[in-house]
Amino acid sequence: TEAELAEARRRLSDAERRAAAAEAEAKRKAAEAAAAGEATAKAEALERELDELRTELLVARGEADGARGEVEKRTAELRKRLSDVEAQSSKNEERVVKAYQKIKADEKVREKVRKALAIAQQLLDEGLPAESASEKERRAAAALLPRE
């Protein structure tokens, strides 16, 4: 019986070792399974995040296209406005040149009238007869005024 008891103890010891090894192996596999589960969960979370980012990217691209269209529209409007302003500026420049030319022509006429008046005044001061003086004034003024 002692031999049987020793054999039973040896078997029990072997069974305990095998059970401990099996338990360690089970714990290792459970840890691997948990890690795999965590990795799977993390991968699923990353896939969800990727899908969200793709959606945000599509929205952002749509907004960018809309903004680009708005910029192009505004640019076209500004170009048209610029060409209108340039045309108006050209017209205004022409008007300024014409006004300047008219002012210069008026100055020349005024200068001729001053000269004619000075001549008339001189003739009056010299005491010429009124009839001949007024005749000379008219001729002098007519000669100095531009003919239109």
Short mmCIF file of C-alpha atoms in Angstrom, two decimals:
data_model
loop_
_atom_site.label_atom_id
_atom_site.label_comp_id
_atom_site.label_asym_id
_atom_site.label_seq_id
_atom_site.Cartn_x
_atom_site.Cartn_y
_atom_site.Cartn_z
CA THR A 1 0.00 0.00 0.00
CA GLU A 2 2.90 2.26 0.67
CA ALA A 3 4.13 1.65 -2.80
CA GLU A 4 0.69 2.38 -4.10
CA LEU A 5 0.56 5.49 -1.94
CA ALA A 6 3.97 6.65 -3.25
CA GLU A 7 2.83 5.93 -6.80
CA ALA A 8 -0.37 7.86 -6.17
CA ARG A 9 1.62 10.75 -4.72
CA ARG A 10 3.94 10.70 -7.72
CA ARG A 11 0.97 10.67 -10.07
CA LEU A 12 -0.65 13.43 -8.04
CA SER A 13 2.55 15.46 -8.24
CA ASP A 14 2.75 14.82 -12.02
CA ALA A 15 -0.91 15.74 -12.37
CA GLU A 16 -0.34 18.93 -10.34
CA ARG A 17 2.65 19.84 -12.55
CA ARG A 18 0.65 19.13 -15.69
CA ALA A 19 -2.29 21.08 -14.28
CA ALA A 20 0.02 24.03 -13.41
CA ALA A 21 1.56 23.87 -16.89
CA ALA A 22 -1.89 23.63 -18.46
CA GLU A 23 -3.07 26.51 -16.29
CA ALA A 24 -0.04 28.61 -17.31
CA GLU A 25 -0.66 27.73 -20.96
CA ALA A 26 -4.35 28.62 -20.58
CA LYS A 27 -3.41 31.95 -18.96
CA ARG A 28 -0.93 32.64 -21.79
CA LYS A 29 -3.55 31.80 -24.42
CA ALA A 30 -6.13 33.89 -22.56
CA ALA A 31 -3.67 36.80 -22.50
CA GLU A 32 -3.01 36.31 -26.21
CA ALA A 33 -6.75 36.16 -26.86
CA ALA A 34 -7.28 39.30 -24.79
CA ALA A 35 -4.46 41.03 -26.67
CA ALA A 36 -5.96 39.85 -29.96
CA GLY A 37 -9.36 41.10 -28.81
CA GLU A 38 -7.86 44.44 -27.86
CA ALA A 39 -6.07 44.60 -31.18
CA THR A 40 -9.31 43.77 -32.97
CA ALA A 41 -11.19 46.39 -30.98
CA LYS A 42 -8.44 48.91 -31.66
CA ALA A 43 -8.48 48.04 -35.37
CA GLU A 44 -12.27 48.46 -35.45
CA ALA A 45 -11.96 51.80 -33.66
CA LEU A 46 -9.31 52.89 -36.15
CA GLU A 47 -11.54 51.80 -39.04
CA ARG A 48 -14.43 53.86 -37.61
CA GLU A 49 -12.10 56.83 -37.19
CA LEU A 50 -10.86 56.33 -40.77
CA ASP A 51 -14.45 56.34 -42.04
CA GLU A 52 -15.16 59.54 -40.08
CA LEU A 53 -12.01 61.15 -41.49
CA ARG A 54 -12.99 60.12 -45.01
CA THR A 55 -16.38 61.74 -44.50
CA GLU A 56 -14.73 64.90 -43.14
CA LEU A 57 -12.36 64.86 -46.12
CA LEU A 58 -15.28 64.68 -48.55
CA VAL A 59 -17.01 67.55 -46.74
CA ALA A 60 -13.79 69.59 -46.74
CA ARG A 61 -13.26 68.94 -50.44
CA GLY A 62 -16.83 70.04 -51.14
CA GLU A 63 -16.29 73.21 -49.12
CA ALA A 64 -12.98 73.83 -50.89
CA ASP A 65 -14.64 73.41 -54.29
CA GLY A 66 -17.40 75.79 -53.24
CA ALA A 67 -14.86 78.31 -51.98
CA ARG A 68 -12.84 77.93 -55.18
CA GLY A 69 -15.97 78.60 -57.23
CA GLU A 70 -16.78 81.65 -55.12
CA VAL A 71 -13.22 82.93 -55.51
CA GLU A 72 -13.37 82.45 -59.28
CA LYS A 73 -16.74 84.23 -59.44
CA ARG A 74 -15.47 87.12 -57.31
CA THR A 75 -12.28 87.32 -59.38
CA ALA A 76 -14.33 87.54 -62.59
CA GLU A 77 -16.48 90.28 -61.05
CA LEU A 78 -13.40 92.21 -59.94
CA ARG A 79 -11.79 91.87 -63.37
CA LYS A 80 -14.96 93.21 -65.01
CA ARG A 81 -15.10 96.06 -62.53
CA LEU A 82 -11.42 96.83 -63.15
CA SER A 83 -11.97 96.98 -66.91
CA ASP A 84 -15.00 99.28 -66.36
CA VAL A 85 -12.92 101.52 -64.10
CA GLU A 86 -10.06 101.59 -66.62
CA ALA A 87 -12.50 102.54 -69.41
CA GLN A 88 -14.01 105.27 -67.25
CA SER A 89 -10.52 106.48 -66.37
CA SER A 90 -9.62 106.67 -70.05
CA LYS A 91 -12.76 108.72 -70.75
CA ASN A 92 -11.96 111.01 -67.85
CA GLU A 93 -8.41 111.49 -69.12
CA GLU A 94 -9.80 112.49 -72.52
CA ARG A 95 -12.19 114.94 -70.86
CA VAL A 96 -9.31 116.43 -68.85
CA VAL A 97 -7.21 116.89 -72.01
CA LYS A 98 -10.13 118.58 -73.81
CA ALA A 99 -10.81 120.80 -70.81
CA TYR A 100 -7.12 121.75 -70.62
CA GLN A 101 -7.09 122.57 -74.34
CA LYS A 102 -10.22 124.70 -73.92
CA ILE A 103 -8.69 126.52 -70.96
CA LYS A 104 -5.54 127.26 -72.99
CA ALA A 105 -7.63 128.46 -75.94
CA ASP A 106 -9.69 130.67 -73.60
CA GLU A 107 -6.47 132.09 -72.12
CA LYS A 108 -5.25 132.97 -75.61
CA VAL A 109 -8.56 134.67 -76.39
CA ARG A 110 -8.43 136.59 -73.11
CA GLU A 111 -4.89 137.69 -73.85
CA LYS A 112 -5.92 138.93 -77.32
CA VAL A 113 -8.90 140.76 -75.83
CA ARG A 114 -6.58 142.41 -73.25
CA LYS A 115 -4.27 143.50 -76.04
CA ALA A 116 -7.21 144.84 -78.05
CA LEU A 117 -8.49 146.70 -75.00
CA ALA A 118 -5.03 148.09 -74.33
CA ILE A 119 -4.82 149.31 -77.94
CA ALA A 120 -8.31 150.80 -77.71
CA GLN A 121 -7.42 152.50 -74.44
CA GLN A 122 -4.23 153.88 -75.98
CA LEU A 123 -6.17 155.19 -78.96
CA LEU A 124 -8.70 156.83 -76.66
CA ASP A 125 -5.92 158.35 -74.64
CA GLU A 126 -4.32 159.76 -77.79
CA GLY A 127 -7.51 161.62 -78.50
CA LEU A 128 -8.49 160.25 -81.88
CA PRO A 129 -11.95 161.04 -83.08
CA ALA A 130 -14.54 158.76 -81.48
CA GLU A 131 -15.76 157.38 -84.76
CA SER A 132 -12.39 156.33 -86.06
CA ALA A 133 -11.30 155.02 -82.66
CA SER A 134 -14.32 152.82 -82.30
CA GLU A 135 -13.80 151.59 -85.85
CA LYS A 136 -10.15 150.75 -85.09
CA GLU A 137 -11.17 149.01 -81.87
CA ARG A 138 -13.61 146.83 -83.73
CA ARG A 139 -11.04 145.93 -86.36
CA ALA A 140 -8.38 145.23 -83.73
CA ALA A 141 -10.75 143.10 -81.68
CA ALA A 142 -11.96 141.26 -84.78
CA ALA A 143 -8.36 140.57 -85.83
CA LEU A 144 -7.45 139.19 -82.40
CA LEU A 145 -10.48 136.99 -81.78
CA PRO A 146 -10.33 133.46 -83.16
CA ARG A 147 -12.63 132.73 -86.05
CA GLU A 148 -14.97 129.83 -85.51
#
